[in-house]
Coordinates of C-alpha atoms in Angstrom, one line a residue:
Chain A
M17 CA -0.2 0.2 0.2
L18 CA 3.0 2.4 0.5
G19 CA 4.2 1.8 -3.6
I20 CA 7.0 -0.7 -2.5
L21 CA 6.0 -3.7 -3.6
K22 CA 4.1 -4.1 -6.8
P23 CA -0.2 -6.1 -6.5
C24 CA 0.3 -9.6 -8.3
G25 CA -3.0 -8.2 -9.1
G26 CA -6.1 -5.8 -9.1
E27 CA -5.8 -2.4 -7.7
I28 CA -4.7 -0.1 -4.8
K29 CA -6.1 3.1 -4.6
V30 CA -4.5 5.1 -0.9
L31 CA -6.8 8.8 -0.7
G32 CA -8.4 8.2 -4.4
E33 CA -4.6 7.9 -5.6
E34 CA -2.0 5.6 -6.8
P35 CA 0.2 4.5 -3.8
H36 CA 3.0 6.0 -6.1
N37 CA 1.3 9.0 -6.0
A38 CA -0.3 9.8 -2.7
K39 CA 3.3 8.6 -0.7
H40 CA 3.4 13.1 0.6
R41 CA 0.5 12.3 2.5
V42 CA 1.2 8.8 3.8
G43 CA 3.3 8.7 7.2
Y44 CA 4.5 5.4 7.6
M45 CA 6.3 3.6 10.9
P46 CA 8.1 -0.1 10.4
Q47 CA 7.8 -3.1 12.0
N48 CA 10.9 -3.6 12.8
A49 CA 12.3 -0.6 15.5
D50 CA 15.6 -2.2 15.9
F51 CA 16.1 -2.4 11.8
N52 CA 20.8 -0.8 11.9
I53 CA 21.0 0.6 16.0
K54 CA 24.3 1.0 15.3
F55 CA 24.3 3.8 13.0
P56 CA 25.5 6.1 13.9
I57 CA 22.5 8.3 13.9
S58 CA 20.6 11.1 16.4
V59 CA 17.3 10.8 17.3
R60 CA 16.7 14.0 15.9
E61 CA 18.3 13.2 12.7
I62 CA 15.7 10.6 12.7
V63 CA 12.3 12.3 12.9
L64 CA 13.9 15.1 10.4
M65 CA 14.1 12.8 7.7
G66 CA 10.5 12.4 7.6
R67 CA 10.3 16.1 6.8
L68 CA 12.7 15.2 3.9
Y69 CA 10.7 17.4 0.6
G70 CA 7.6 17.5 3.2
S71 CA 6.5 20.8 0.7
R72 CA 9.2 20.8 -1.3
P73 CA 13.4 19.7 -1.9
R74 CA 15.1 22.6 -0.1
W75 CA 18.6 21.8 -0.3
W76 CA 18.6 21.6 3.8
Y77 CA 16.0 21.8 6.6
S78 CA 14.0 25.2 6.8
H79 CA 13.6 26.7 10.7
M80 CA 9.7 25.0 10.5
D81 CA 10.9 21.7 10.2
H82 CA 12.8 22.0 13.0
Q83 CA 10.0 23.3 14.6
K84 CA 7.9 20.3 13.3
T85 CA 10.1 18.1 14.2
E86 CA 10.7 19.6 17.6
A87 CA 7.3 19.5 18.1
V88 CA 6.2 16.2 17.1
L89 CA 9.6 14.8 19.6
K90 CA 7.4 16.6 22.3
K91 CA 4.4 15.1 21.2
V92 CA 6.6 11.3 22.0
G93 CA 7.7 12.8 24.8
M94 CA 11.6 11.9 23.2
W95 CA 12.3 15.9 23.1
E96 CA 15.6 15.1 25.6
H97 CA 16.1 12.6 23.8
R98 CA 16.6 14.5 21.1
F99 CA 20.7 14.3 20.4
T100 CA 21.6 11.0 21.6
P101 CA 22.0 7.9 19.0
I102 CA 19.9 5.6 18.6
G103 CA 21.4 2.6 19.2
H104 CA 21.2 3.7 23.1
L105 CA 17.7 3.3 23.2
S106 CA 14.9 0.3 24.9
G107 CA 13.3 -0.2 21.8
G108 CA 10.2 1.3 23.2
Q109 CA 11.8 4.6 22.6
R110 CA 12.9 3.5 19.1
Q111 CA 9.2 3.4 18.4
R112 CA 8.3 6.1 19.3
V113 CA 11.8 7.4 17.9
L114 CA 9.5 6.4 14.7
I115 CA 6.2 7.7 15.6
A116 CA 7.3 11.0 15.6
R117 CA 8.9 10.6 12.1
A118 CA 5.7 9.0 10.8
L119 CA 4.4 12.7 12.1
A120 CA 6.1 14.5 10.5
T121 CA 5.8 13.9 7.3
D122 CA 2.8 15.5 8.1
P123 CA 0.2 12.4 7.3
E124 CA -3.3 11.9 6.3
I125 CA -3.3 8.7 7.5
L126 CA -0.9 6.8 9.6
F127 CA 0.7 3.3 9.0
L128 CA 0.9 1.4 11.9
D129 CA 2.5 -1.9 11.6
E130 CA 2.5 -4.0 14.4
P131 CA 3.3 -0.9 16.5
T132 CA 3.2 -2.4 19.9
A133 CA 5.9 -5.5 19.2
S134 CA 8.4 -3.7 21.2
V135 CA 7.0 -1.5 23.0
D136 CA 6.9 -2.0 27.0
P137 CA 3.4 -2.7 28.5
E138 CA 3.3 0.8 30.2
F139 CA 3.9 3.2 26.8
E140 CA 1.9 0.6 25.3
T141 CA -1.8 1.8 27.0
D142 CA 0.3 5.7 26.3
L143 CA 0.9 4.4 23.1
F144 CA -3.4 3.6 22.5
D145 CA -4.3 7.1 25.2
F146 CA -2.0 9.0 22.7
M147 CA -3.2 7.3 19.7
K148 CA -6.8 8.3 20.2
E149 CA -5.6 12.4 20.5
L150 CA -3.7 12.3 17.5
N151 CA -6.9 9.7 15.2
K152 CA -9.0 13.3 15.8
T153 CA -6.0 14.3 12.9
V154 CA -5.8 11.7 11.0
T155 CA -6.2 8.3 9.8
I156 CA -4.2 5.9 11.5
L157 CA -5.0 2.7 9.7
M158 CA -2.6 0.1 12.3
V159 CA -1.5 -3.5 11.2
T160 CA -1.7 -5.5 14.3
H161 CA -1.1 -10.1 14.8
D162 CA -2.1 -8.9 18.8
I163 CA -5.4 -9.0 18.6
G164 CA -5.9 -8.6 22.6
V165 CA -3.9 -5.3 21.9
I166 CA -7.2 -4.0 19.4
S167 CA -8.7 -1.2 22.1
R168 CA -11.6 -0.2 22.1
N169 CA -10.5 3.5 20.4
V170 CA -10.5 1.2 16.7
K171 CA -13.1 2.2 14.7
S172 CA -13.2 -0.5 11.9
V173 CA -11.6 -3.9 11.3
A174 CA -10.1 -5.6 9.3
C175 CA -9.0 -9.4 9.0
V176 CA -6.9 -11.1 6.5
N177 CA -5.3 -14.2 6.0
R178 CA -2.6 -15.3 3.3
T179 CA -3.8 -12.4 1.3
M180 CA -7.6 -13.0 1.5
I181 CA -10.1 -11.4 3.3
F182 CA -11.7 -13.9 5.4
H183 CA -13.5 -11.1 7.3
K184 CA -14.2 -7.9 6.9
G185 CA -15.3 -6.1 9.7
G186 CA -15.8 -2.6 7.5
K187 CA -17.4 0.0 9.9
I188 CA -17.7 -1.6 13.2
T189 CA -18.7 1.1 15.5
Q190 CA -17.7 0.6 18.8
E191 CA -21.1 -0.2 20.1
M192 CA -21.1 -3.3 17.4
I193 CA -17.6 -4.3 19.6
D194 CA -19.6 -4.2 22.7
M195 CA -22.5 -6.7 21.1
A196 CA -20.1 -8.9 20.0
Y197 CA -18.2 -9.7 22.6
G198 CA -20.9 -8.9 25.3
C199 CA -18.3 -6.4 27.1
P200 CA -16.1 -3.3 26.0
V201 CA -12.7 -4.4 24.8
D202 CA -9.5 -3.1 25.7
L203 CA -6.1 -3.7 26.8
V204 CA -7.6 -6.5 30.1
A205 CA -8.2 -8.6 27.0
H206 CA -5.0 -8.8 26.9
G207 CA -5.2 -12.5 28.6
L208 CA -7.7 -14.4 26.4
P209 CA -6.5 -13.9 22.4
H210 CA -7.6 -17.0 21.8
R211 CA -11.6 -17.0 23.1
V212 CA -11.4 -13.2 21.1
L213 CA -10.6 -14.8 17.8
P214 CA -13.3 -17.7 17.5
V215 CA -16.3 -15.0 18.4
H216 CA -14.6 -12.7 15.1
Q217 CA -14.5 -15.9 13.1
G218 CA -18.4 -17.4 13.8
K219 CA -19.6 -13.8 13.6
Chain B
M9 CA 62.1 13.0 8.3
W10 CA 61.4 16.4 6.3
D11 CA 64.3 15.9 3.6
V12 CA 62.2 13.3 2.5
L13 CA 60.4 15.7 0.8
Q14 CA 62.8 17.5 -1.6
F15 CA 61.8 14.3 -3.7
E16 CA 59.2 15.1 -6.1
F17 CA 57.9 11.1 -5.4
M18 CA 57.5 12.1 -1.7
R19 CA 55.3 15.5 -2.7
N20 CA 53.5 13.5 -5.3
A21 CA 53.2 10.0 -3.2
L22 CA 52.2 12.2 0.3
L23 CA 49.8 14.1 -2.0
A24 CA 48.2 11.4 -3.5
G25 CA 47.9 9.6 0.0
V26 CA 45.8 12.6 1.6
L27 CA 43.4 13.6 -1.9
V28 CA 42.6 10.0 -1.4
S29 CA 41.7 10.0 2.0
I30 CA 39.3 11.8 1.9
S31 CA 37.4 10.2 -0.9
C32 CA 38.3 6.8 0.8
G33 CA 36.5 7.9 4.4
I34 CA 33.3 9.9 2.3
I35 CA 33.3 6.6 -0.1
G36 CA 34.0 4.1 2.9
S37 CA 31.5 5.1 5.2
L38 CA 28.8 4.9 2.9
I39 CA 29.8 1.9 1.6
V40 CA 30.0 1.0 4.8
A41 CA 26.5 2.4 6.3
N42 CA 25.2 0.6 3.4
R43 CA 26.8 -2.6 3.8
I44 CA 28.1 -3.0 0.5
V45 CA 31.5 -3.7 1.1
F46 CA 31.3 -7.2 -0.6
L47 CA 29.9 -5.5 -3.8
S48 CA 32.8 -3.1 -4.1
G49 CA 34.9 -5.9 -3.2
G50 CA 33.2 -7.1 -6.7
I51 CA 34.1 -4.0 -8.4
A52 CA 37.6 -3.4 -8.1
H53 CA 38.3 -7.0 -9.2
A54 CA 36.4 -6.9 -12.1
A55 CA 38.0 -2.8 -13.1
F56 CA 41.7 -6.2 -13.6
G57 CA 39.7 -6.8 -16.6
G58 CA 39.5 -3.1 -17.3
I59 CA 43.2 -2.5 -17.1
G60 CA 43.9 -5.8 -18.9
L61 CA 41.8 -4.6 -21.6
A62 CA 43.0 -0.9 -21.6
L63 CA 46.9 -2.3 -22.1
Y64 CA 46.0 -4.9 -24.4
L65 CA 43.6 -2.4 -26.6
G66 CA 46.9 0.5 -25.7
F67 CA 45.0 3.5 -24.5
P68 CA 45.6 4.5 -20.3
P69 CA 45.1 2.1 -17.9
A70 CA 43.7 4.3 -15.6
L71 CA 40.8 5.2 -18.1
G72 CA 40.6 1.3 -19.4
A73 CA 39.7 0.4 -15.5
A74 CA 36.8 3.3 -14.4
L75 CA 35.2 2.8 -17.7
F76 CA 35.2 -0.8 -16.7
S77 CA 34.4 -0.6 -12.9
V78 CA 31.7 2.1 -14.0
A79 CA 30.0 -0.9 -15.8
V80 CA 30.7 -3.6 -13.2
S81 CA 29.3 -1.9 -11.4
F82 CA 26.3 -1.1 -13.1
V83 CA 25.2 -4.3 -13.6
I84 CA 26.1 -5.6 -9.9
G85 CA 24.0 -2.9 -8.6
G86 CA 21.1 -3.7 -11.5
V87 CA 21.8 -7.8 -10.5
S88 CA 21.7 -6.3 -6.3
L89 CA 18.5 -4.5 -7.5
K90 CA 16.3 -7.4 -8.8
S91 CA 17.2 -10.5 -7.1
K92 CA 18.3 -9.5 -3.7
H93 CA 18.9 -13.2 -2.6
R94 CA 21.6 -14.9 -5.4
A95 CA 23.4 -10.7 -6.0
D96 CA 26.5 -12.5 -3.2
T97 CA 27.1 -15.2 -6.2
V98 CA 27.6 -12.7 -9.5
I99 CA 29.4 -10.1 -8.0
G100 CA 31.6 -13.3 -7.1
V101 CA 31.4 -14.6 -10.2
L102 CA 32.1 -10.8 -11.7
W103 CA 35.2 -10.8 -9.0
A104 CA 36.1 -13.3 -10.1
V105 CA 36.3 -13.2 -14.1
G106 CA 37.1 -10.0 -14.4
M107 CA 40.8 -10.5 -12.2
A108 CA 41.0 -13.8 -14.9
L109 CA 39.9 -11.1 -18.1
G110 CA 42.5 -9.0 -17.1
I111 CA 45.0 -11.7 -17.0
I112 CA 44.2 -13.3 -20.2
F113 CA 44.7 -9.9 -22.3
I114 CA 48.0 -9.2 -20.4
D115 CA 49.6 -12.8 -22.1
L116 CA 47.7 -11.3 -24.8
T117 CA 49.3 -8.1 -25.2
P118 CA 52.3 -8.1 -27.1
G119 CA 56.0 -7.0 -25.8
Y120 CA 53.8 -6.4 -22.5
N121 CA 56.5 -5.5 -19.8
A122 CA 55.2 -3.4 -16.7
D123 CA 55.1 -5.5 -13.7
P124 CA 51.2 -6.8 -13.0
M125 CA 52.5 -6.6 -9.7
S126 CA 51.6 -2.4 -9.2
Y127 CA 48.3 -2.9 -10.1
L128 CA 47.9 -5.6 -7.9
F129 CA 49.7 -3.5 -5.2
G130 CA 50.1 -0.7 -5.9
S131 CA 52.3 2.0 -6.1
I132 CA 52.1 5.0 -4.0
L133 CA 55.5 6.0 -4.9
S134 CA 54.9 6.2 -9.5
V135 CA 52.6 8.8 -9.3
S136 CA 52.4 11.2 -11.5
K137 CA 50.9 14.6 -11.7
A138 CA 48.3 13.5 -13.6
D139 CA 46.5 11.2 -11.3
I140 CA 47.5 14.3 -8.5
W141 CA 45.3 16.0 -10.8
F142 CA 42.9 13.1 -11.5
T143 CA 42.8 12.6 -8.3
V144 CA 42.0 16.2 -6.8
A145 CA 38.9 16.2 -8.9
L146 CA 37.2 13.0 -7.7
D147 CA 37.6 14.6 -4.5
V148 CA 36.1 17.5 -5.9
V149 CA 33.1 15.6 -7.0
I150 CA 32.9 13.4 -4.6
L151 CA 32.3 16.4 -2.6
V152 CA 29.8 17.7 -3.8
I153 CA 27.3 15.1 -4.7
T154 CA 28.0 13.9 -1.0
L155 CA 26.7 17.2 0.0
A156 CA 24.2 18.5 -2.2
F157 CA 22.1 14.6 -1.4
Y158 CA 23.8 14.4 2.2
R159 CA 20.1 14.1 3.6
E160 CA 19.2 12.0 1.1
F161 CA 22.6 9.7 1.6
L162 CA 21.2 10.0 4.9
A163 CA 18.2 8.7 4.8
M164 CA 18.7 6.2 2.6
S165 CA 21.5 4.1 4.8
Y166 CA 19.5 3.4 7.8
D167 CA 16.2 3.2 6.5
E168 CA 15.4 3.1 2.6
E169 CA 12.4 1.5 2.7
F170 CA 11.2 4.7 5.2
A171 CA 13.1 7.1 2.1
F172 CA 11.5 5.5 -0.7
V173 CA 8.4 6.3 0.5
V174 CA 9.2 9.4 2.1
G175 CA 10.1 9.5 -2.2
V176 CA 14.1 11.0 -1.8
P177 CA 15.2 8.8 -5.7
V178 CA 16.4 5.9 -3.7
R179 CA 18.1 4.1 -6.9
F180 CA 20.0 6.6 -9.0
L181 CA 21.2 7.6 -5.4
Y182 CA 22.4 3.9 -5.2
F183 CA 23.9 4.1 -8.7
L184 CA 25.6 7.1 -8.2
L185 CA 27.5 6.5 -5.0
L186 CA 28.4 3.2 -6.8
C187 CA 29.8 5.3 -10.0
M188 CA 31.4 7.1 -7.0
T189 CA 33.1 3.7 -5.4
A190 CA 33.9 2.1 -8.7
L191 CA 35.7 6.1 -9.9
S192 CA 37.4 6.3 -6.3
I193 CA 38.2 2.3 -6.8
V194 CA 40.5 3.4 -9.5
M195 CA 42.2 5.9 -8.3
I196 CA 43.0 3.5 -4.8
I197 CA 44.2 1.1 -7.3
R198 CA 47.2 3.6 -7.9
I199 CA 48.1 3.5 -4.1
V200 CA 47.6 0.3 -3.0
G201 CA 46.7 -2.1 -5.5
L202 CA 43.2 -3.6 -6.4
I203 CA 43.8 -6.7 -3.7
L204 CA 43.8 -4.0 -0.7
V205 CA 41.9 -1.6 -2.3
I206 CA 38.7 -3.0 0.4
A207 CA 40.2 -2.6 3.4
L208 CA 41.2 1.6 3.1
L209 CA 38.2 1.3 2.5
T210 CA 36.0 -0.4 5.2
I211 CA 38.6 -0.2 8.1
P212 CA 38.9 4.3 8.7
P213 CA 34.9 4.3 8.5
Y214 CA 34.9 0.7 10.6
I215 CA 37.1 2.5 13.5
A216 CA 35.4 5.9 13.2
E217 CA 31.9 4.7 12.8
K218 CA 32.3 3.3 16.7
Y219 CA 33.7 7.2 18.0
T220 CA 31.5 9.2 16.2
N221 CA 27.5 10.1 16.3
S222 CA 26.5 11.3 12.7
L223 CA 27.7 10.4 10.1
W224 CA 29.5 13.3 8.5
K225 CA 31.1 13.3 11.9
M226 CA 31.8 9.4 10.5
M227 CA 33.1 10.4 7.4
V228 CA 35.6 13.9 8.5
L229 CA 37.3 11.3 11.5
S230 CA 37.3 8.3 8.5
S231 CA 39.2 10.0 6.0
L232 CA 41.7 12.5 9.2
L233 CA 42.6 8.4 9.9
G234 CA 43.5 7.8 6.4
I235 CA 45.7 10.3 6.1
L236 CA 47.8 9.6 9.3
F237 CA 48.1 5.9 8.0
T238 CA 49.7 6.7 4.6
L239 CA 52.3 8.8 6.4
V240 CA 53.3 6.9 8.7
V241 CA 52.8 4.7 6.2
L242 CA 55.2 6.7 4.1
W243 CA 57.4 7.5 6.7
I244 CA 57.7 3.5 7.1
S245 CA 58.1 1.8 3.5
Y246 CA 60.9 4.9 2.8
S247 CA 62.7 3.7 6.4
Y248 CA 62.8 0.2 5.5
D249 CA 62.3 -0.3 1.9
V250 CA 58.7 -2.1 2.1
T251 CA 56.0 -1.9 -0.4
S252 CA 53.6 1.1 0.8
G253 CA 50.5 -0.8 -0.5
A254 CA 50.7 -3.7 1.9
T255 CA 52.4 -1.3 4.7
I256 CA 49.3 0.8 4.6
I257 CA 47.0 -2.4 5.0
L258 CA 48.8 -3.2 7.4
V259 CA 48.9 -0.2 9.6
A260 CA 45.5 0.3 9.2
G261 CA 44.9 -3.3 10.3
A262 CA 46.7 -2.8 13.7
A263 CA 44.7 0.0 14.5
F264 CA 41.6 -2.1 13.6
F265 CA 42.8 -4.0 16.3
L266 CA 44.1 -2.3 18.5
A267 CA 40.6 -0.3 18.3
Q268 CA 38.6 -3.8 19.1
I269 CA 40.9 -4.4 21.8
M270 CA 39.4 0.1 23.4
N271 CA 36.4 -0.3 23.1
A272 CA 35.8 -4.3 24.6
I273 CA 38.3 -2.4 27.4
V274 CA 36.3 0.9 27.7
G275 CA 33.1 -1.2 27.3
R276 CA 34.0 -3.1 30.8
T277 CA 35.1 -0.6 32.7
L278 CA 32.0 1.0 31.5
Q279 CA 30.3 -2.2 32.3
T280 CA 31.3 -2.4 35.6
G281 CA 31.3 1.1 37.1
R282 CA 26.9 1.2 36.1
R283 CA 27.1 -2.0 38.9

């Protein structure tokens, strides 16, 4: 959906455009935050990357780019670490940096690939609160294998298996999720992923 | 010690060493950061085919090596983008075929009597004025390109996928980097020879990476390390009359192991300090 891989068949439209053309309107956070951790690069340099071609190609980052970087780093609570090399951070902190980088692109849609994969539980809760706040201004698309983390803030769910959609929740509203599970599904459901899935399939 | 500078070949050697170290530091850092060390090794060895071809056809070996290594870098680059999993095999094949071609062409060259050893192990003491001007031009080109695309190179080296998604022309930069690598290699061959190219490209950046926190500092530090190595080596090879190319690598290698040992010691003291 980001235009990295070409589809084997069919057509992909992001925001009504070819993925290639919608690049600048989409923010992306990779699944694995632990790549290249020995690379000599600071937190601020990574987030500034999100400002590359933010508006138009320039010789160097503008004042606005730096302001934006400061804003997103403060948003994820990593501003104090702006000069820290990426390798000196914990997995959760790295994840926050990558979220900040995705936000720095001023996205209309934010793609999060397994956002909770390497995050400590404390930050996981923070993350969902944070995403709820964020969700007021941008669409967030989250890919996850951890069914327990589907928080009550998730507005719609699509299940994908073996490249085939076997159950598409389309627009499951908060009330529908509550009805399906009989209770508000939130982070407390962590211990019951196996019970959550059959309910989902049987629908 | 300064009296050695009264010889023109010594002054040229010094100048060439410093100039090559600069391009080596910049390109080497990018090679290490992008993990294309093996690829660069393939280009260096395949360049020997170009040298042989140039000798056979009777034009300057440096030109032959330059054209040939740029061509090979594009082939290898294309293959490594198309089929990532088999790229190392293809590089290995081109590596060997390039060397073999070079030897066959040199065999076929009538009346050939230059020493192939000088291409294999370099000869910093025989660089000419023309070589130096070529290196100056190369340094300027590499410096300008790296400054112009520094942010893009940084993004590509750290996270190619993200760089692509935000719209960095990753492919173009990749081939640009390979092209610059190929041209630097031609010049480094004059200094240390094609067998040892990789060591001069990778050892300084590898040491520098541990002591710096950004890519440009890594480039600067590895250039300085390269210059230091060349100075030490020129002095050693002048005093003891040993092959300069091999001495550079031994000095760099010694520095490499020293840095490793120092790191281990520093790391251990830091850990015990924390406890």
